[in-house]
Amino acid sequence: MVSKLKIIPLGGLGEIGKNMTAFEYGSDIIVVDCGMGFPDEDMYGVDIVLPDFSYLKRNADRLRGIILTHGHEDHIGAVPYVLKELDVPLYTTPLTAALIELKLEEHDLLYNTQIFTKKAGSTFRLGSFVIEFIHVNHSIPDSVALAITTPIGTIIHTGDFKIDVTPISGGMIDLVRLGQLGNEGVLALLSDSTNVERAGHSESESRVGEGFDKLFKGCDKRIIITTFASNVHRLQQIINVAAKYKRKVGITGRSMENVLRVASVLGYMDIPENVMVDIDRINSLPREQVVIISTGSQGEAMSALYRMAFSEHKQIRVDAGDRVIISASAIPGNETTISRVIDELFHKGAEVIYDRNTDLHVSGHACQEEQKMMLALVKPKFFMPVHGEYRMLVKHAQLAREMGVQPRNIVIAENGQVIELSKKSMKLEDSVTAGAVLVDSGMGKVGSVVLRDRHRLAEDGMIVVVLPYSSEDHTLLTEPEIITRGFIYVKEAEGQIEELKRVVMETVVACDAQMITDWSTIKSRVKSSLSGYLFKTTRRNPMILPVISEI
Ligand SMILES: [Zn+2]
Ligand SMILES: [Zn+2]
């Protein structure tokens, strides 16, 4: 029997975040990426969103390895959570491995995990799959695309990529190798859709260095710059400009310190001597000779920049002698928190430069012309857009059609759908469990019932009805007590509370007349009559908790 190849996206489709895709052939499964997502604003108390990987748990005996394309959270963030439940080796590039190790250490998983590091250009076998790492440009070094060769053909998964012909280090994306594979014949391409809404070509990372230079030149203020901690090339550029203008660099924020340390140990950064200075010593230097690199580019609560803005930072007081540069764009959903931090910095009198049009940030993802270039070089028979919200996947599919991929050979899939691939066809088959697992870092997993409750409490509040019943003959002793939280302010709504009591009393009397004496029936009757009444009169749906107090 000829086996078919199955591609099963478990996350990353219809969303930006929690990327995870399984490839299955015969008795082997490999997984590409293992990322986390960020909670929506209405996921109260949820800190982390993980892909639902129950499919992998059910097939653990066939799992040969997890391959990580690069070290961003939406690709590696779920690794510790997956490793707590699955014993599986990891395969990735050296910098990505080092960033994963930092996570595993925090979760106390480091010494039980096998991590195999491979450089771009390496090839290795996992069961029926042969995997090749291909160097790509992105906003973190050591990012790779994958050529996955199976008995029915080669699949290319781009990972996150852009084409940068003047990168800071590591060289340009290996277009030559991608073209060679294209000439040899590629069965399917899975490609990054993030920037499909942007025409043209993404700007080179080196552009940002020029932007920094303009802001450093002749500046007599202390300079504070925030960016994504993982953007090693950006950090390198800040340090280079600082050295050029004879400034010392201090680092604040744990993730920034960690990344800088591992990236320089592994040789991904080249730090000139005598430039770095301990943050504790920063105040002993003249302001115009200082640069501080800080975490908090997304306005994250308790990040270093946040603490500076709200005067909670141990070493740094921000004032009119500071120029604060925000070298990042807001990840959708973070705009409000960033604005708050920026406002607070303005309050302190600081000059804040955050306009994204001033060469302070470039995207790490391919725009349309680069996506077309990828399609042109790889010349895939089948195409599947990945890494994007639904509209982006649709647009990327259109782009592929314009580039000559047959419409019937393009699949726009959703998380959990099984895509079955033969040499001749690609089609959507049945689906497997997929979705989101919500994690509250204090409480662990948050189920949908808990989230629904938190929703209701936040939107409509809560009403507790205390029913004082006699424990001897199950009769109501006095009138019920009504306590509300987040619903109405009782002192100003006495009349309304009296109405609620009346509804409760009517229900209790009706139960009595029907000889209903068991507590659970009485409670559920009270609950339903009260919620019916409230919905009719207020269009609200608060959580109602009847409590029987036996006296
Ligand atoms: Zn990325
Ligand atoms: Zn990504």
mmCIF file of N, CA and C in Angstrom, residues 468-477 512 516-519 522 550-551:
data_model
loop_
_atom_site.group_PDB
_atom_site.id
_atom_site.type_symbol
_atom_site.label_atom_id
_atom_site.label_comp_id
_atom_site.label_asym_id
_atom_site.label_seq_id
_atom_site.Cartn_x
_atom_site.Cartn_y
_atom_site.Cartn_z
ATOM 1 N N PRO A 468 -32.720 31.452 54.371
ATOM 2 C CA PRO A 468 -32.627 30.849 55.698
ATOM 3 C C PRO A 468 -33.753 29.843 55.930
ATOM 4 N N TYR A 469 -33.433 28.579 55.825
ATOM 5 C CA TYR A 469 -34.436 27.515 55.992
ATOM 6 C C TYR A 469 -34.273 26.839 57.343
ATOM 7 N N SER A 470 -35.356 26.367 57.855
ATOM 8 C CA SER A 470 -35.292 25.579 59.089
ATOM 9 C C SER A 470 -34.777 24.181 58.761
ATOM 10 N N SER A 471 -33.817 23.717 59.533
ATOM 11 C CA SER A 471 -33.285 22.385 59.244
ATOM 12 C C SER A 471 -34.265 21.300 59.672
ATOM 13 N N GLU A 472 -35.231 21.668 60.517
ATOM 14 C CA GLU A 472 -36.170 20.644 61.002
ATOM 15 C C GLU A 472 -37.284 20.362 60.006
ATOM 16 N N ASP A 473 -38.040 21.410 59.629
ATOM 17 C CA ASP A 473 -39.186 21.135 58.756
ATOM 18 C C ASP A 473 -39.064 21.750 57.359
ATOM 19 N N HIS A 474 -37.821 22.188 57.012
ATOM 20 C CA HIS A 474 -37.596 22.729 55.673
ATOM 21 C C HIS A 474 -38.562 23.842 55.294
ATOM 22 N N THR A 475 -38.825 24.766 56.209
ATOM 23 C CA THR A 475 -39.622 25.940 55.857
ATOM 24 C C THR A 475 -38.727 27.173 55.931
ATOM 25 N N LEU A 476 -39.099 28.155 55.126
ATOM 26 C CA LEU A 476 -38.321 29.391 55.114
ATOM 27 C C LEU A 476 -38.606 30.171 56.396
ATOM 28 N N LEU A 477 -37.537 30.545 57.108
ATOM 29 C CA LEU A 477 -37.729 31.167 58.408
ATOM 30 C C LEU A 477 -37.951 32.666 58.325
ATOM 31 N N ASP A 512 -43.296 25.431 47.895
ATOM 32 C CA ASP A 512 -43.996 24.963 49.086
ATOM 33 C C ASP A 512 -45.326 24.320 48.710
ATOM 34 N N ILE A 516 -42.345 20.733 47.284
ATOM 35 C CA ILE A 516 -40.936 20.513 46.928
ATOM 36 C C ILE A 516 -40.077 20.887 48.124
ATOM 37 N N THR A 517 -39.299 19.939 48.602
ATOM 38 C CA THR A 517 -38.502 20.235 49.797
ATOM 39 C C THR A 517 -37.004 19.988 49.600
ATOM 40 N N ASP A 518 -36.621 19.366 48.471
ATOM 41 C CA ASP A 518 -35.166 19.120 48.386
ATOM 42 C C ASP A 518 -34.430 20.374 47.926
ATOM 43 N N TRP A 519 -33.282 20.580 48.559
ATOM 44 C CA TRP A 519 -32.539 21.835 48.387
ATOM 45 C C TRP A 519 -32.171 22.135 46.926
ATOM 46 N N ILE A 522 -35.109 23.478 44.891
ATOM 47 C CA ILE A 522 -35.470 24.842 45.313
ATOM 48 C C ILE A 522 -34.448 25.841 44.759
ATOM 49 N N GLU A 550 -29.053 26.583 56.534
ATOM 50 C CA GLU A 550 -29.917 25.797 57.432
ATOM 51 C C GLU A 550 -29.751 26.290 58.857
ATOM 52 N N ILE A 551 -30.885 26.624 59.458
ATOM 53 C CA ILE A 551 -30.812 27.153 60.824
ATOM 54 C C ILE A 551 -31.569 26.224 61.761
#
